[in-house]
Coordinates of C-alpha atoms and ligand atoms in Angstrom, one line a residue:
X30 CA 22.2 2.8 -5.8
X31 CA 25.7 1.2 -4.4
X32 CA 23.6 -0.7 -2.5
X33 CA 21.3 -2.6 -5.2
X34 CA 25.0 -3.0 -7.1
X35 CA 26.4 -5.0 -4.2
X36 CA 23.2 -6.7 -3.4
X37 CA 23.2 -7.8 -6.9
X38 CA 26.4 -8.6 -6.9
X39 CA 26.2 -11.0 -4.2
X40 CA 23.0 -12.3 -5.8
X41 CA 24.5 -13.4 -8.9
X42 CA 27.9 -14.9 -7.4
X43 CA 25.9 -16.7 -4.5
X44 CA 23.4 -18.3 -7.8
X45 CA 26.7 -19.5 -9.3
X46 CA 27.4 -21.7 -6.7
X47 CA 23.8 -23.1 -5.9
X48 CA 22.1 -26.2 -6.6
X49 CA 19.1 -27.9 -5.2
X50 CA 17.0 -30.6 -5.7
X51 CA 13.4 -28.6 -5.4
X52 CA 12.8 -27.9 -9.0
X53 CA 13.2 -30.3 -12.3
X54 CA 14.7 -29.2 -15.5
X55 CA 11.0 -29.3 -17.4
X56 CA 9.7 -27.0 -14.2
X57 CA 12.5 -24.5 -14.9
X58 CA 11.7 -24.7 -18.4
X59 CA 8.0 -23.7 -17.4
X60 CA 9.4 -20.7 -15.3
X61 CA 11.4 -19.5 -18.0
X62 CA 8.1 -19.5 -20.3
X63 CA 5.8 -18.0 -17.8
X64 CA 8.8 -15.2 -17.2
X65 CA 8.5 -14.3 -20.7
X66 CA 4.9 -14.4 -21.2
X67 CA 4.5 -11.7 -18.3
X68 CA 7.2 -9.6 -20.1
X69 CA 5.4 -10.0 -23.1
X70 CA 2.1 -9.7 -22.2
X71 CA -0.2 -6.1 -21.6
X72 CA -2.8 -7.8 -19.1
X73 CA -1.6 -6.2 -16.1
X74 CA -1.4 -2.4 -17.9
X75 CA -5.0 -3.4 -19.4
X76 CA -6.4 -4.5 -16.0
X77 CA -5.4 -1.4 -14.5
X78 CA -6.6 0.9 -17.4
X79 CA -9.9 -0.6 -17.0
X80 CA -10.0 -0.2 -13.3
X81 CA -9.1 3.1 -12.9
X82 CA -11.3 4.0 -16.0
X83 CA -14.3 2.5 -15.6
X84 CA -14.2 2.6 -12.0
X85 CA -11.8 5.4 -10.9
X86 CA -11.5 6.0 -7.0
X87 CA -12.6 3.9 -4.6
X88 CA -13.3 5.3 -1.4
X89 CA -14.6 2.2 1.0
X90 CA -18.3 2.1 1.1
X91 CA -19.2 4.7 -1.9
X92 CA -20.7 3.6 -4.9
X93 CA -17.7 3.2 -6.8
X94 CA -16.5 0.9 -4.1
X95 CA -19.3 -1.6 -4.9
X96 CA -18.5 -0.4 -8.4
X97 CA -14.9 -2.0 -7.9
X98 CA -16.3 -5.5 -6.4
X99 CA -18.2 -5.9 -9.2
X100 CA -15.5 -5.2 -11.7
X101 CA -12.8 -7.6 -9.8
X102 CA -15.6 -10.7 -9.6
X103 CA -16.2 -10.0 -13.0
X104 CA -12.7 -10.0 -14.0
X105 CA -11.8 -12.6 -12.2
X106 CA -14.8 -14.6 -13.9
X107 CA -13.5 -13.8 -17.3
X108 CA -10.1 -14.9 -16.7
X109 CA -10.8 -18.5 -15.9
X110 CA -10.5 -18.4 -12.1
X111 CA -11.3 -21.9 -11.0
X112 CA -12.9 -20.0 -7.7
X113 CA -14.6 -16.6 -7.1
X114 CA -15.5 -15.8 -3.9
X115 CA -16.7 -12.0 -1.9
X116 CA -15.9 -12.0 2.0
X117 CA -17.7 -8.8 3.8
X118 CA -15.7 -6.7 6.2
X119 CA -17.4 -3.9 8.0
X120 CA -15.2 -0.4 8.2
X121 CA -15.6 3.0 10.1
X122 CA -16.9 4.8 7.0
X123 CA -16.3 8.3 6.0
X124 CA -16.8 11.3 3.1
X125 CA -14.9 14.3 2.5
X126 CA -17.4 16.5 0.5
X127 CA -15.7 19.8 0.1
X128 CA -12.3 21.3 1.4
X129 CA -10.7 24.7 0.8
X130 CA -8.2 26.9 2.6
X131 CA -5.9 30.7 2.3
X132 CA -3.3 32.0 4.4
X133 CA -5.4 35.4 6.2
X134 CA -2.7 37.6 7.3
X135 CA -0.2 38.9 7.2
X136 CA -1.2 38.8 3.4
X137 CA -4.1 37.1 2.0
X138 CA -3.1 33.9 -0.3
X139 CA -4.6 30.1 -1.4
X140 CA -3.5 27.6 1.0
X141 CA -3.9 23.9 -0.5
X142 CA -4.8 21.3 1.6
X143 CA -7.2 18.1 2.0
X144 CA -8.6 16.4 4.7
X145 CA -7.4 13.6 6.6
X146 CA -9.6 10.5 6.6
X147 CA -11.8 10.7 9.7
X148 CA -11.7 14.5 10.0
X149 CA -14.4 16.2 11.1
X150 CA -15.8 18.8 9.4
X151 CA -15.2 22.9 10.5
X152 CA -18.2 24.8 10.9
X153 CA -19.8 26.1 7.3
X154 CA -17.7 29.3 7.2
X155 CA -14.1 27.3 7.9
X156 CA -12.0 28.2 11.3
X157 CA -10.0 31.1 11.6
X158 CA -6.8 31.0 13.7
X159 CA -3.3 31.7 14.6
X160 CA -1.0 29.1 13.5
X161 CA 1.9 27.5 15.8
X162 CA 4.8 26.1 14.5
X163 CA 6.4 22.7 15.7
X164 CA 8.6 21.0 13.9
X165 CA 7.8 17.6 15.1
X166 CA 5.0 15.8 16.8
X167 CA 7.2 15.5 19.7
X168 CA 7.6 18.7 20.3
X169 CA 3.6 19.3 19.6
X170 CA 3.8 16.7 23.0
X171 CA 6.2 18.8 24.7
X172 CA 4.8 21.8 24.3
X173 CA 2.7 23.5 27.6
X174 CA -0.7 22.5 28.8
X175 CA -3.5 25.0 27.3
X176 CA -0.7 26.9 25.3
X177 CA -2.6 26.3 22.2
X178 CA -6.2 27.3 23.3
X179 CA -7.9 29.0 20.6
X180 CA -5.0 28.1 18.1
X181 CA -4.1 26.5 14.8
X182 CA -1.2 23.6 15.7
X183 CA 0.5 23.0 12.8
X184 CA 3.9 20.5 11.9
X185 CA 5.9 21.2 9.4
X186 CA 8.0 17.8 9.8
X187 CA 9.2 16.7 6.0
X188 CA 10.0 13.0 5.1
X189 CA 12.9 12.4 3.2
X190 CA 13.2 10.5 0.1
X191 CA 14.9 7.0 0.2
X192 CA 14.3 3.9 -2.4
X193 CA 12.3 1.5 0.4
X194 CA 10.1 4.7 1.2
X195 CA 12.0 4.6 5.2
X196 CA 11.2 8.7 5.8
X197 CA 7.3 7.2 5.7
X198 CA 6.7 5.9 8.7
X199 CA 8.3 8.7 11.6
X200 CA 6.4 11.3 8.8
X201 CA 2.6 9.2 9.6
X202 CA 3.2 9.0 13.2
X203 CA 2.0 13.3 12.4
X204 CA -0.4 11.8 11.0
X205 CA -2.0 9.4 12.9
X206 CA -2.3 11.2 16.1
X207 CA -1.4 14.7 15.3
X208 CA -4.6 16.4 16.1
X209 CA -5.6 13.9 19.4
X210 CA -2.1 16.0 20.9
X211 CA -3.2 19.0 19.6
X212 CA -6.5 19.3 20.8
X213 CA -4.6 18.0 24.5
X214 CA -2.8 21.3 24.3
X215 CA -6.2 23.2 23.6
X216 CA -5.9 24.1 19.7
X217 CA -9.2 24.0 17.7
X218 CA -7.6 22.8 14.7
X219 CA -4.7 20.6 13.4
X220 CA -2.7 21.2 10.2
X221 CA 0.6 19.7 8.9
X222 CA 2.8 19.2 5.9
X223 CA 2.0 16.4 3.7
X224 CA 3.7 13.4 4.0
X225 CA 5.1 13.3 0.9
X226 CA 8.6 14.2 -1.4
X227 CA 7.0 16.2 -3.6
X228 CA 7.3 19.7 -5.1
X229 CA 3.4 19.8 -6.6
X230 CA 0.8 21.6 -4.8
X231 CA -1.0 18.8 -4.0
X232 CA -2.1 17.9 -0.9
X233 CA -1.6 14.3 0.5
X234 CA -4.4 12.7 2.4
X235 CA -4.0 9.6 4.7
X236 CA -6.0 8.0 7.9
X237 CA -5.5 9.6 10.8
X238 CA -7.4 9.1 14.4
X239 CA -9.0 9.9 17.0
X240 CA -9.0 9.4 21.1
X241 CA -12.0 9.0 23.5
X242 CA -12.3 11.8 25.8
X243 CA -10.5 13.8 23.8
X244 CA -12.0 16.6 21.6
X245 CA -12.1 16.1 17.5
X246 CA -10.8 19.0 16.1
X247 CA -10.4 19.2 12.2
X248 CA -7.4 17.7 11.0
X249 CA -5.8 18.8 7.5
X250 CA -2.3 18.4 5.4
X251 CA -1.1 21.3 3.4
X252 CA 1.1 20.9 0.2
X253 CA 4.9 20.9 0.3
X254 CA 5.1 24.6 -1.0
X255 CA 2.5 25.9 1.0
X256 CA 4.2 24.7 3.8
X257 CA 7.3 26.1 3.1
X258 CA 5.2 29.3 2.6
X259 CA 3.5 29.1 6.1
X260 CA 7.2 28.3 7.3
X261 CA 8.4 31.2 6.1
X262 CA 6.2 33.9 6.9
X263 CA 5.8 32.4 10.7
X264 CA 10.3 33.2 10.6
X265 CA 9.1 36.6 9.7
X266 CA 7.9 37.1 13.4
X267 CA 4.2 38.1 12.6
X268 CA 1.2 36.6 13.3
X269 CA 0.2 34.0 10.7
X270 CA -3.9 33.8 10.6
X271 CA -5.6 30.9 8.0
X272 CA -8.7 29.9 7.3
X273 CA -9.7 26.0 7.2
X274 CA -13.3 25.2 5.3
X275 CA -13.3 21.1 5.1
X276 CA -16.8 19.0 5.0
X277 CA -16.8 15.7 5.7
X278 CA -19.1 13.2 7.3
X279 CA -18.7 10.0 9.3
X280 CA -21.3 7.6 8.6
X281 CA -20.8 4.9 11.4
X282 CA -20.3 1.0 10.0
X283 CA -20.3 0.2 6.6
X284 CA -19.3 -2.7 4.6
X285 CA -17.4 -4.1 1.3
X286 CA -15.9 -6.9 0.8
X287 CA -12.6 -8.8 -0.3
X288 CA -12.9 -10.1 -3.6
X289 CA -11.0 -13.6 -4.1
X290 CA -10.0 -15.3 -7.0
X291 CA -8.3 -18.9 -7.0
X292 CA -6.7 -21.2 -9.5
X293 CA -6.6 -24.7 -7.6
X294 CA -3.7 -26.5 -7.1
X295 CA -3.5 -30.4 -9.1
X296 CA -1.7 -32.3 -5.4
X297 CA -2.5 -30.2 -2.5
X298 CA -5.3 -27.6 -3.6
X299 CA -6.3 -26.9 0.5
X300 CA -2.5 -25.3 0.5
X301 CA -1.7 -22.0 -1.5
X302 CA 0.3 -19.3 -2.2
X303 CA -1.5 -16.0 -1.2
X304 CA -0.6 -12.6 -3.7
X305 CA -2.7 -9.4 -4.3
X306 CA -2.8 -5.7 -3.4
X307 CA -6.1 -3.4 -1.9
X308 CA -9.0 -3.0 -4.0
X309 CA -10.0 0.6 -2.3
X310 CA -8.1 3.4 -2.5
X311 CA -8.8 7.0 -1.4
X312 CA -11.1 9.2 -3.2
X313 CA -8.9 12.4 -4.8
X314 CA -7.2 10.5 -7.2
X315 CA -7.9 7.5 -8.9
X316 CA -5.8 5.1 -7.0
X317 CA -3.8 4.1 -10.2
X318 CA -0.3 3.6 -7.9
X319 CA -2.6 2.7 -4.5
X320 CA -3.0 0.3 -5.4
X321 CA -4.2 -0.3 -8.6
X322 CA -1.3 -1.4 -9.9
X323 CA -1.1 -4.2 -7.1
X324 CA -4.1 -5.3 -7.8
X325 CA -3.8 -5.5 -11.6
X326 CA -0.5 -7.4 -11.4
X327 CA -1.5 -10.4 -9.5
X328 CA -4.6 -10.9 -11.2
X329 CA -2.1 -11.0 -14.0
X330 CA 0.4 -12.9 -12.8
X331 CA -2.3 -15.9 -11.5
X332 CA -4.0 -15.8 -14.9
X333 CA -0.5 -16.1 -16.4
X334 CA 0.4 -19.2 -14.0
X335 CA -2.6 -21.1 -14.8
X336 CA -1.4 -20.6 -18.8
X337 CA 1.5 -22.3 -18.7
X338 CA 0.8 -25.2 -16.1
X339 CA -1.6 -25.9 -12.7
X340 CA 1.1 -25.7 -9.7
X341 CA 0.7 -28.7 -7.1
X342 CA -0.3 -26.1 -4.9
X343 CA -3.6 -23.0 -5.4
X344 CA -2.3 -20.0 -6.2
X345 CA -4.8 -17.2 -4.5
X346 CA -5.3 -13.8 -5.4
X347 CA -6.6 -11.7 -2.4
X348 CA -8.2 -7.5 -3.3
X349 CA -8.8 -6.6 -0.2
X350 CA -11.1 -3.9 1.3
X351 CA -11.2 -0.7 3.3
X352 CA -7.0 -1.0 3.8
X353 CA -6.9 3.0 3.1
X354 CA -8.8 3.4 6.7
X355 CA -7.5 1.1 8.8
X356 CA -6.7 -2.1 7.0
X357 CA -10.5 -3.9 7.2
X358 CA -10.2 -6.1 5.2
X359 CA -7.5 -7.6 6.1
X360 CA -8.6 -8.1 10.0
X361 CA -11.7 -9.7 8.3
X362 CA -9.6 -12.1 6.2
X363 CA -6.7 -13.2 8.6
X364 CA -9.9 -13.5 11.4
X365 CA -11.7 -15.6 9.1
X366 CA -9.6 -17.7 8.2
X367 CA -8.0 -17.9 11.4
X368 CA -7.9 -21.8 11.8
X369 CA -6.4 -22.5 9.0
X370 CA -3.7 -19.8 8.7
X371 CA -1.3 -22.6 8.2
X372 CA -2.7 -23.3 4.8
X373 CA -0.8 -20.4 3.4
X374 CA 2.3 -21.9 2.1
X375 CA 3.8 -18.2 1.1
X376 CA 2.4 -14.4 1.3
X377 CA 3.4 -11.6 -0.9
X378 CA 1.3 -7.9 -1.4
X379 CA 2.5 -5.4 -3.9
X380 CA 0.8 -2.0 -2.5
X381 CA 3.7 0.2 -3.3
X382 CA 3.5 1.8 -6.6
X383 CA 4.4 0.3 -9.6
X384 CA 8.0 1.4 -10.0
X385 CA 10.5 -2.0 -11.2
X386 CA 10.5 -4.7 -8.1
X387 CA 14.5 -4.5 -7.4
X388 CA 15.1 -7.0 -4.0
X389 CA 13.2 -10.5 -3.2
X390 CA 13.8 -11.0 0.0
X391 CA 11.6 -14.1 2.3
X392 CA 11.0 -15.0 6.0
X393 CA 10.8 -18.7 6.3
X394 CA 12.2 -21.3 8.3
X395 CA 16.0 -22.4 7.7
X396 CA 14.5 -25.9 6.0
X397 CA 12.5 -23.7 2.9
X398 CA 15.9 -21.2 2.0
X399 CA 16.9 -23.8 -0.7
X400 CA 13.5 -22.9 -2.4
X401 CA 13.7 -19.0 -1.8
X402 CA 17.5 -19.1 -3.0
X403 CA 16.1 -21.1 -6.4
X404 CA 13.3 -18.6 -7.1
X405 CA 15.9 -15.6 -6.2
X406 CA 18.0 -17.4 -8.9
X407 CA 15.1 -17.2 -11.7
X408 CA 14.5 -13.0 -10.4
X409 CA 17.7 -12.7 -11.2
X410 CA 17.1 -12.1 -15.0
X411 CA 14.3 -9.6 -14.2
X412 CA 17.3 -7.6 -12.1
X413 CA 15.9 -8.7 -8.9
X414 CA 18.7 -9.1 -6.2
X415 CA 18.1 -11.7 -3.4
X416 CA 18.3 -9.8 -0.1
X417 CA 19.1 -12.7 2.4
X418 CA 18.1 -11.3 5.6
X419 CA 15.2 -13.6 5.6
X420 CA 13.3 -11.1 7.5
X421 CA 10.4 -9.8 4.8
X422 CA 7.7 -7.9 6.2
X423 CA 5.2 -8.3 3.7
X424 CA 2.9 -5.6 2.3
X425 CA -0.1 -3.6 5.3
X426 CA -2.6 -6.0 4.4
X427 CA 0.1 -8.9 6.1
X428 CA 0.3 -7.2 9.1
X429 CA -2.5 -9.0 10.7
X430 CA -1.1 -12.5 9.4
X431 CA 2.2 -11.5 11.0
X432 CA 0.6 -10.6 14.3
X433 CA -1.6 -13.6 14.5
X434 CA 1.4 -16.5 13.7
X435 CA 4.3 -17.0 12.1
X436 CA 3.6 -16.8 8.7
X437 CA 6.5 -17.3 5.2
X438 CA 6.0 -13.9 3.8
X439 CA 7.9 -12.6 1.3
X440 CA 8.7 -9.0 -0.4
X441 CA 9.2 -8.2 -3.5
X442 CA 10.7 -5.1 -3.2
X443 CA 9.9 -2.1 -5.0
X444 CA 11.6 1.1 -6.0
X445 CA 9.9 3.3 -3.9
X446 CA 12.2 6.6 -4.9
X447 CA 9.4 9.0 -6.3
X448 CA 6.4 7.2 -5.1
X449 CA 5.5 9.8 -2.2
X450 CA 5.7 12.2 -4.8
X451 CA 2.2 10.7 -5.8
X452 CA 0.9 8.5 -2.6
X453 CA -2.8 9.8 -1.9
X454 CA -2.7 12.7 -3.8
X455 CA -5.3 13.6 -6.5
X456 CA -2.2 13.4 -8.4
X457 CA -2.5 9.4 -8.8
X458 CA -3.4 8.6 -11.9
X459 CA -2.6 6.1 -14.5
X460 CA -0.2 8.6 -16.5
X461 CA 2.2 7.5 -13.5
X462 CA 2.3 4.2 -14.5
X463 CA 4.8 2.7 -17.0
X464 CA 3.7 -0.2 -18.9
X465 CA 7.2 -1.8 -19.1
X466 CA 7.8 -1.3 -15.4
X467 CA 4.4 -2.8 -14.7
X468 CA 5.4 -6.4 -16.7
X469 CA 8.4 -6.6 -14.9
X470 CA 5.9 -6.8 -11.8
X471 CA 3.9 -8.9 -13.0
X472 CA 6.7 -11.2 -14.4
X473 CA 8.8 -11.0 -10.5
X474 CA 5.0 -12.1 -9.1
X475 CA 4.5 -14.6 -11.1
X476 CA 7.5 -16.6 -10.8
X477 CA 7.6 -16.2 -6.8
X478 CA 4.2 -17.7 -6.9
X479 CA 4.3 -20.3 -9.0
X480 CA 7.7 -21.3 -7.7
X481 CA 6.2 -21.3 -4.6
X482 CA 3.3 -23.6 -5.2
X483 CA 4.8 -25.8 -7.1
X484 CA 8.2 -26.5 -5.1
X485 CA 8.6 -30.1 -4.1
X486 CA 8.2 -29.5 -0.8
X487 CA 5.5 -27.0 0.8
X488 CA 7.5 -23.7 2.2
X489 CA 7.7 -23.6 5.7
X490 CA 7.1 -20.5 7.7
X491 CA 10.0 -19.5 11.4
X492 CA 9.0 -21.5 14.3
X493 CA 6.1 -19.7 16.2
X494 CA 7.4 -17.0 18.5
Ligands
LIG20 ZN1 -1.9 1.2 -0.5

């Protein structure tokens, strides 16, 4: 928290002091009504009740998949886009049908876990096994050729809880390639704590994959408390047996597209400002958080945009597919679009909950700061500090953007405190969301994107490295 304090502090005393020539009086005027409309305004909450109701998860490739094209070019229809467009992108698909689990000895018990993406399935009457401790994957790697054979690896590595979500990434490294080190080692099946903060017994899926030439072995995540269970009894000294039961399927290629909606700009329509979220999400819950709520809020904060005034530049909304396993649709997009990548005049994804937006923070050239410092200035009321590291590293589905040039992205940072209390849980559902919360998003994304399209001159992204 002291951290937001100062950042804000510095925010507000660096506005004082800041003039620049970007934006007229009557545009400001127009920010300040298209700030309050958003605040005002129950599009974003509504969008997101409908999706997750009507629709509810959205596995890539499933019927409710197609189910959520069809509701976002629909939606987009109805709220006036000027352009609707679907772009395929192919994906590695997969099912998870059923999935169970209990502790065997020393004393029978439930175990709950799910599936990672990808899994395999175990045979129809589960595996049985000893389970082996480690308490990270590095130690997994460490550990003896064959000392697992016949054996249960299992890592009981727990991500701590930080506003920005920082414990996430050393927790999915587990994740990702967990089981490819386990099945080096000789163990017939992988297991690990959740990557998640929470005290629920719910399990937390997530992608994982695997090698060539190595074995697949089935590849679950147990919940916190049954992990601090199975910790536990393995400190008693006895053998700890469980049985895993998961079926799942991998169906080869499949496809779904990005859905695309676009208000066009009135000066330079072939330049825009690129916001959205993922329109798939993974199949236990109903993806309210991931990423729903990402989704919902840029549809709303476009439609809001193109109430109030037409920016000089297009303001694009990107829903983009199969980012749960392996960000598809974004590798479709950024390829697709690959010789003109200097069209996008700024990037933003919101695909972390929907908890308030508390830091703006850009990564442009040096020329565009007097821009990002004059939207940071109209945040400001929303109680969004400017974090002036100019070194934003977007949302997942900008990753491939920011691999393939230099691109201005921008972050609107959320509070991330409790959302891997949640993430990929059947446990995500639109009770999580507050509706206040949810307009201040949609107000923070809507005046970085129209401010953005309609500056007086077009944002500039770092020289290419
Ligand atoms: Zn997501």
């Amino acid at each position: 928290m002291k951290k937001i304090i100062t950042a804000l502090l510095l925010a507000s005393s660096f506005a004082a002091h800041t003039t620049n020539n970007e934006f007229t009086a009557t545009q400001l005027q127009q920010v300040s009504e298209l700030r309050d409309k958003a605040l005002n305004s129950d599009l974003s909450y509504q969008l997101l009740e409908s999706l997750t109701t009507e629709v509810g998860p959205r596995l890539p490739g499933t019927d409710n998949d197609k189910k959520a094209v069809a509701w976002a070019k629909a939606q987009f229809e109805q709220l006036g886009f000027d352009k609707v467009w679907l772009e395929e992108a192919s994906f590695p698909e997969w099912r998870r049908f059923s999935e169970s689990g209990k502790i065997i000895t020393p004393s029978e018990q439930p175990l709950h876990l799910t599936a990672l993406g990808h899994s395999v399935s175990t045979p129809k009457a589960g595996i049985t096994a000893e389970v082996v401790l480690f308490e990270t994957l590095d130690e997994l790697i460490a550990a003896p050729a064959n000392s697992l054979t016949g054996k249960i690896a299992y890592i009981n590595y727990k991500m701590n809880r930080d506003i920005d979500g920082n414990g996430y990434g050393p927790a999915v490294r587990a994740r990702s390639t967990g089981s490819v080190e386990a099945a080096k080692k000789g163990a017939i099946g992988y297991m690990m704590r959740s990557v998640s903060t929470a005290h629920h017994r719910f399990a937390h899926t997530g992608a994982s994959r695997y090698q060539d030439g190595v074995s697949k072995i089935p590849n679950v995540a147990i919940a916190n408390p049954d992990a601090d269970q199975i910790a536990r009894l393995i400190a008693l000294g006895k053998p700890v047996k469980v049985n895993i039961n998961i079926q799942t399927e991998d169906l080869g290629e499949g496809q779904s597209y990005n859905v695309i909606g676009q208000f066009n700009g009135t000066e330079n329509p072939e330049q825009y400002v690129l916001i959205g979220g993922h329109l798939d999400s993974w199949d236990l819950g109903t993806g309210a958080l991931d990423d729903g709520a990402g989704v919902a809020l840029t549809m709303a904060a476009a439609k809001h945009i193109s109430e109030i005034k037409r920016p000089k530049r297009s303001v694009r909304v990107v829903l983009f597919a199969a980012e749960e396993l392996g960000l598809w649709g974004a590798k479709a997009y950024f390829k697709q679009h690959a010789n003109e990548l200097d069209k996008i005049v700024a990037a933003a994804e919101s695909d972390f909950g929907a908890d308030v937006v508390y830091g703006f923070e850009s990564n442009v050239s040096a020329h565009s700061l007097p821009i990002v410092r004059a939207i940071a200035k109209q945040l400001a009321p929303l109680n969004v500090a400017y974090i002036a590291k100019n070194d934003a590293h977007g949302g997942p589905d900008l990753i491939p953007l920011k691999n393939a040039t230099s691109a201005a992205i921008f972050s609107l940072h959320q509070n991330g405190t409790d959302y891997f209390d949640y993430h990929h849980t059947a446990d995500d559902t639109l009770d999580k969301v507050d509706p206040v919360k949810l307009k201040q998003n949609t107000a923070a994304y809507a005046v970085f994107a129209f401010m953005a399209a309609d500056a007086k001159t077009t944002i500039k992204a770092k020289p290419a490295k």
